């Protein structure tokens, strides 16, 4: 039997996160969309599928990866209430919930961090909440 060849899990993990977020009706009622690419005229609030950092998590008998996926919540609401409400729903959708990751076996999803930021660029009325999740995968057996 030939062992599966490891590949980069970051893209299938991003796709799985996007699918999980957009499938949640409650979350989609709070945002204008979940975007991998953000146009300049994007309506607020929205979630941007941000940076991914992948590290190997291999074992003696299998290949695995951990992907640190950052999501960016953007809002023009005065204060953080809207962005943090969205962040709370994202947490409910992703943390400890299975994902369907094409070509991989999902093993776990863990919330890592979130931070509240105010965009300092004029006009200075944009709220930004980056959130990070660590997602474990293994190469699917063939």
PDB file of C-alpha atoms in Angstrom:
ATOM      1  CA  UNK A   1       0.000   0.000   0.000  1.00  0.00           C
ATOM      2  CA  UNK A   2       1.327   3.427  -0.962  1.00  0.00           C
ATOM      3  CA  UNK A   3       1.152   6.081   1.730  1.00  0.00           C
ATOM      4  CA  UNK A   4      -0.813   9.222   0.836  1.00  0.00           C
ATOM      5  CA  UNK A   5       1.384  12.120  -0.222  1.00  0.00           C
ATOM      6  CA  UNK A   6       1.085  15.160   2.011  1.00  0.00           C
ATOM      7  CA  UNK A   7       0.106  18.440   0.429  1.00  0.00           C
ATOM      8  CA  UNK A   8      -0.773  21.870   1.634  1.00  0.00           C
ATOM      9  CA  UNK A   9      -3.940  21.789   3.702  1.00  0.00           C
ATOM     10  CA  UNK A  10      -4.325  25.582   3.849  1.00  0.00           C
ATOM     11  CA  UNK A  11      -6.527  25.949   0.755  1.00  0.00           C
ATOM     12  CA  UNK A  12      -8.945  23.092   1.563  1.00  0.00           C
ATOM     13  CA  UNK A  13      -9.132  24.351   5.177  1.00  0.00           C
ATOM     14  CA  UNK A  14      -9.966  27.881   3.941  1.00  0.00           C
ATOM     15  CA  UNK A  15     -12.660  26.410   1.701  1.00  0.00           C
ATOM     16  CA  UNK A  16     -14.079  24.413   4.629  1.00  0.00           C
ATOM     17  CA  UNK A  17     -14.139  27.469   6.909  1.00  0.00           C
ATOM     18  CA  UNK A  18     -15.831  29.518   4.188  1.00  0.00           C
ATOM     19  CA  UNK A  19     -18.435  26.788   3.656  1.00  0.00           C
ATOM     20  CA  UNK A  20     -19.167  26.469   7.386  1.00  0.00           C
ATOM     21  CA  UNK A  21     -19.559  30.223   7.862  1.00  0.00           C
ATOM     22  CA  UNK A  22     -21.750  30.812   4.805  1.00  0.00           C
ATOM     23  CA  UNK A  23     -23.963  27.810   5.679  1.00  0.00           C
ATOM     24  CA  UNK A  24     -24.920  29.375   9.021  1.00  0.00           C
ATOM     25  CA  UNK A  25     -28.134  31.363   8.501  1.00  0.00           C
ATOM     26  CA  UNK A  26     -27.799  33.253  11.780  1.00  0.00           C
ATOM     27  CA  UNK A  27     -24.300  34.458  10.908  1.00  0.00           C
ATOM     28  CA  UNK A  28     -25.305  35.371   7.373  1.00  0.00           C
ATOM     29  CA  UNK A  29     -28.129  37.479   8.838  1.00  0.00           C
ATOM     30  CA  UNK A  30     -25.500  39.516  10.718  1.00  0.00           C
ATOM     31  CA  UNK A  31     -23.083  40.207   7.827  1.00  0.00           C
ATOM     32  CA  UNK A  32     -23.157  41.282   4.194  1.00  0.00           C
ATOM     33  CA  UNK A  33     -20.966  38.318   3.314  1.00  0.00           C
ATOM     34  CA  UNK A  34     -17.865  36.241   3.930  1.00  0.00           C
ATOM     35  CA  UNK A  35     -15.185  37.163   1.411  1.00  0.00           C
ATOM     36  CA  UNK A  36     -11.869  35.750   0.253  1.00  0.00           C
ATOM     37  CA  UNK A  37     -11.369  38.899  -1.842  1.00  0.00           C
ATOM     38  CA  UNK A  38     -12.700  42.265  -0.693  1.00  0.00           C
ATOM     39  CA  UNK A  39     -13.655  44.935  -3.190  1.00  0.00           C
ATOM     40  CA  UNK A  40     -12.999  48.573  -2.314  1.00  0.00           C
ATOM     41  CA  UNK A  41     -16.746  49.308  -2.159  1.00  0.00           C
ATOM     42  CA  UNK A  42     -17.643  46.242  -0.049  1.00  0.00           C
ATOM     43  CA  UNK A  43     -20.710  46.915   2.138  1.00  0.00           C
ATOM     44  CA  UNK A  44     -20.207  46.604   5.921  1.00  0.00           C
ATOM     45  CA  UNK A  45     -20.260  44.534   8.065  1.00  0.00           C
ATOM     46  CA  UNK A  46     -18.422  41.629   6.490  1.00  0.00           C
ATOM     47  CA  UNK A  47     -15.916  38.890   7.279  1.00  0.00           C
ATOM     48  CA  UNK A  48     -12.685  38.636   5.323  1.00  0.00           C
ATOM     49  CA  UNK A  49     -11.026  35.226   5.129  1.00  0.00           C
ATOM     50  CA  UNK A  50      -7.511  36.342   6.016  1.00  0.00           C
ATOM     51  CA  UNK A  51      -4.090  34.867   6.528  1.00  0.00           C
ATOM     52  CA  UNK A  52      -3.281  31.180   6.887  1.00  0.00           C
ATOM     53  CA  UNK A  53      -0.201  29.726   8.570  1.00  0.00           C
ATOM     54  CA  UNK A  54       0.358  26.003   8.108  1.00  0.00           C
ATOM     55  CA  UNK A  55       2.728  23.823  10.097  1.00  0.00           C
ATOM     56  CA  UNK A  56       3.274  20.072   9.845  1.00  0.00           C
ATOM     57  CA  UNK A  57       1.744  17.836  12.491  1.00  0.00           C
ATOM     58  CA  UNK A  58       3.014  14.463  11.303  1.00  0.00           C
ATOM     59  CA  UNK A  59       3.117  11.220  13.262  1.00  0.00           C
ATOM     60  CA  UNK A  60       5.107   8.052  12.607  1.00  0.00           C
ATOM     61  CA  UNK A  61       2.308   6.513  10.575  1.00  0.00           C
ATOM     62  CA  UNK A  62       0.549   9.521   9.017  1.00  0.00           C
ATOM     63  CA  UNK A  63       0.887  13.047   7.652  1.00  0.00           C
ATOM     64  CA  UNK A  64      -0.930  15.914   9.299  1.00  0.00           C
ATOM     65  CA  UNK A  65      -1.116  19.683   9.344  1.00  0.00           C
ATOM     66  CA  UNK A  66      -2.208  22.440  11.662  1.00  0.00           C
ATOM     67  CA  UNK A  67      -3.575  25.541   9.979  1.00  0.00           C
ATOM     68  CA  UNK A  68      -3.840  28.806  11.888  1.00  0.00           C
ATOM     69  CA  UNK A  69      -6.638  30.607  10.066  1.00  0.00           C
ATOM     70  CA  UNK A  70      -7.299  34.294  10.707  1.00  0.00           C
ATOM     71  CA  UNK A  71     -10.669  35.865  10.011  1.00  0.00           C
ATOM     72  CA  UNK A  72     -11.162  39.637   9.915  1.00  0.00           C
ATOM     73  CA  UNK A  73     -14.505  41.097  10.955  1.00  0.00           C
ATOM     74  CA  UNK A  74     -15.077  44.655   9.667  1.00  0.00           C
ATOM     75  CA  UNK A  75     -17.836  46.976  10.867  1.00  0.00           C
ATOM     76  CA  UNK A  76     -18.765  50.663  10.676  1.00  0.00           C
ATOM     77  CA  UNK A  77     -21.052  50.459  13.696  1.00  0.00           C
ATOM     78  CA  UNK A  78     -20.243  53.068  16.351  1.00  0.00           C
ATOM     79  CA  UNK A  79     -18.517  50.960  18.980  1.00  0.00           C
ATOM     80  CA  UNK A  80     -17.678  47.270  19.023  1.00  0.00           C
ATOM     81  CA  UNK A  81     -21.097  45.760  19.752  1.00  0.00           C
ATOM     82  CA  UNK A  82     -21.822  44.724  16.163  1.00  0.00           C
ATOM     83  CA  UNK A  83     -18.357  43.288  15.450  1.00  0.00           C
ATOM     84  CA  UNK A  84     -18.239  41.398  18.759  1.00  0.00           C
ATOM     85  CA  UNK A  85     -21.732  39.988  18.181  1.00  0.00           C
ATOM     86  CA  UNK A  86     -20.520  38.686  14.824  1.00  0.00           C
ATOM     87  CA  UNK A  87     -17.345  37.320  16.470  1.00  0.00           C
ATOM     88  CA  UNK A  88     -19.437  35.493  19.072  1.00  0.00           C
ATOM     89  CA  UNK A  89     -21.446  33.806  16.320  1.00  0.00           C
ATOM     90  CA  UNK A  90     -18.278  32.873  14.397  1.00  0.00           C
ATOM     91  CA  UNK A  91     -17.001  31.256  17.599  1.00  0.00           C
ATOM     92  CA  UNK A  92     -20.246  29.251  17.930  1.00  0.00           C
ATOM     93  CA  UNK A  93     -20.004  28.082  14.313  1.00  0.00           C
ATOM     94  CA  UNK A  94     -16.329  27.036  14.283  1.00  0.00           C
ATOM     95  CA  UNK A  95     -14.948  26.248  17.739  1.00  0.00           C
ATOM     96  CA  UNK A  96     -14.919  22.483  18.388  1.00  0.00           C
ATOM     97  CA  UNK A  97     -17.203  21.875  15.377  1.00  0.00           C
ATOM     98  CA  UNK A  98     -16.271  19.495  12.567  1.00  0.00           C
ATOM     99  CA  UNK A  99     -15.359  20.795   9.142  1.00  0.00           C
ATOM    100  CA  UNK A 100     -15.480  19.000   5.806  1.00  0.00           C
ATOM    101  CA  UNK A 101     -11.946  19.441   4.464  1.00  0.00           C
ATOM    102  CA  UNK A 102     -11.536  18.072   0.939  1.00  0.00           C
ATOM    103  CA  UNK A 103      -8.745  15.458   0.793  1.00  0.00           C
ATOM    104  CA  UNK A 104      -8.171  15.539   4.556  1.00  0.00           C
ATOM    105  CA  UNK A 105      -9.631  14.195   7.749  1.00  0.00           C
ATOM    106  CA  UNK A 106     -10.616  17.016  10.090  1.00  0.00           C
ATOM    107  CA  UNK A 107      -9.366  16.313  13.614  1.00  0.00           C
ATOM    108  CA  UNK A 108     -10.152  19.460  15.605  1.00  0.00           C
ATOM    109  CA  UNK A 109     -10.841  23.206  15.530  1.00  0.00           C
ATOM    110  CA  UNK A 110      -9.831  25.437  18.441  1.00  0.00           C
ATOM    111  CA  UNK A 111     -10.376  29.153  18.996  1.00  0.00           C
ATOM    112  CA  UNK A 112      -7.019  30.876  19.558  1.00  0.00           C
ATOM    113  CA  UNK A 113      -7.645  34.609  19.964  1.00  0.00           C
ATOM    114  CA  UNK A 114      -9.539  37.742  19.027  1.00  0.00           C
ATOM    115  CA  UNK A 115      -8.700  41.420  19.363  1.00  0.00           C
ATOM    116  CA  UNK A 116     -10.662  44.652  18.976  1.00  0.00           C
ATOM    117  CA  UNK A 117      -9.064  47.352  16.824  1.00  0.00           C
ATOM    118  CA  UNK A 118     -10.116  50.719  15.424  1.00  0.00           C
ATOM    119  CA  UNK A 119      -8.800  51.438  11.941  1.00  0.00           C
ATOM    120  CA  UNK A 120      -6.771  54.653  12.341  1.00  0.00           C
ATOM    121  CA  UNK A 121      -7.070  55.642   8.680  1.00  0.00           C
ATOM    122  CA  UNK A 122      -9.456  58.534   8.023  1.00  0.00           C
ATOM    123  CA  UNK A 123     -12.283  58.707   8.730  1.00  0.00           C
ATOM    124  CA  UNK A 124     -11.360  56.406  11.640  1.00  0.00           C
ATOM    125  CA  UNK A 125     -14.831  54.926  12.023  1.00  0.00           C
ATOM    126  CA  UNK A 126     -14.099  51.337  11.037  1.00  0.00           C
ATOM    127  CA  UNK A 127     -13.990  48.608  13.683  1.00  0.00           C
ATOM    128  CA  UNK A 128     -11.810  45.580  13.040  1.00  0.00           C
ATOM    129  CA  UNK A 129     -11.872  42.323  14.996  1.00  0.00           C
ATOM    130  CA  UNK A 130      -9.317  39.726  13.863  1.00  0.00           C
ATOM    131  CA  UNK A 131     -10.029  36.196  15.119  1.00  0.00           C
ATOM    132  CA  UNK A 132      -7.764  33.150  14.839  1.00  0.00           C
ATOM    133  CA  UNK A 133      -8.598  29.464  14.852  1.00  0.00           C
ATOM    134  CA  UNK A 134      -6.200  26.518  14.794  1.00  0.00           C
ATOM    135  CA  UNK A 135      -7.484  23.614  12.692  1.00  0.00           C
ATOM    136  CA  UNK A 136      -5.957  20.132  12.740  1.00  0.00           C
ATOM    137  CA  UNK A 137      -6.067  17.803   9.750  1.00  0.00           C
ATOM    138  CA  UNK A 138      -4.613  14.514   8.588  1.00  0.00           C
ATOM    139  CA  UNK A 139      -4.151  13.358   5.026  1.00  0.00           C
ATOM    140  CA  UNK A 140      -7.147  11.223   4.127  1.00  0.00           C
ATOM    141  CA  UNK A 141      -6.291   7.529   3.721  1.00  0.00           C
ATOM    142  CA  UNK A 142      -6.431   6.191   0.179  1.00  0.00           C
TER     143      UNK A 142
END
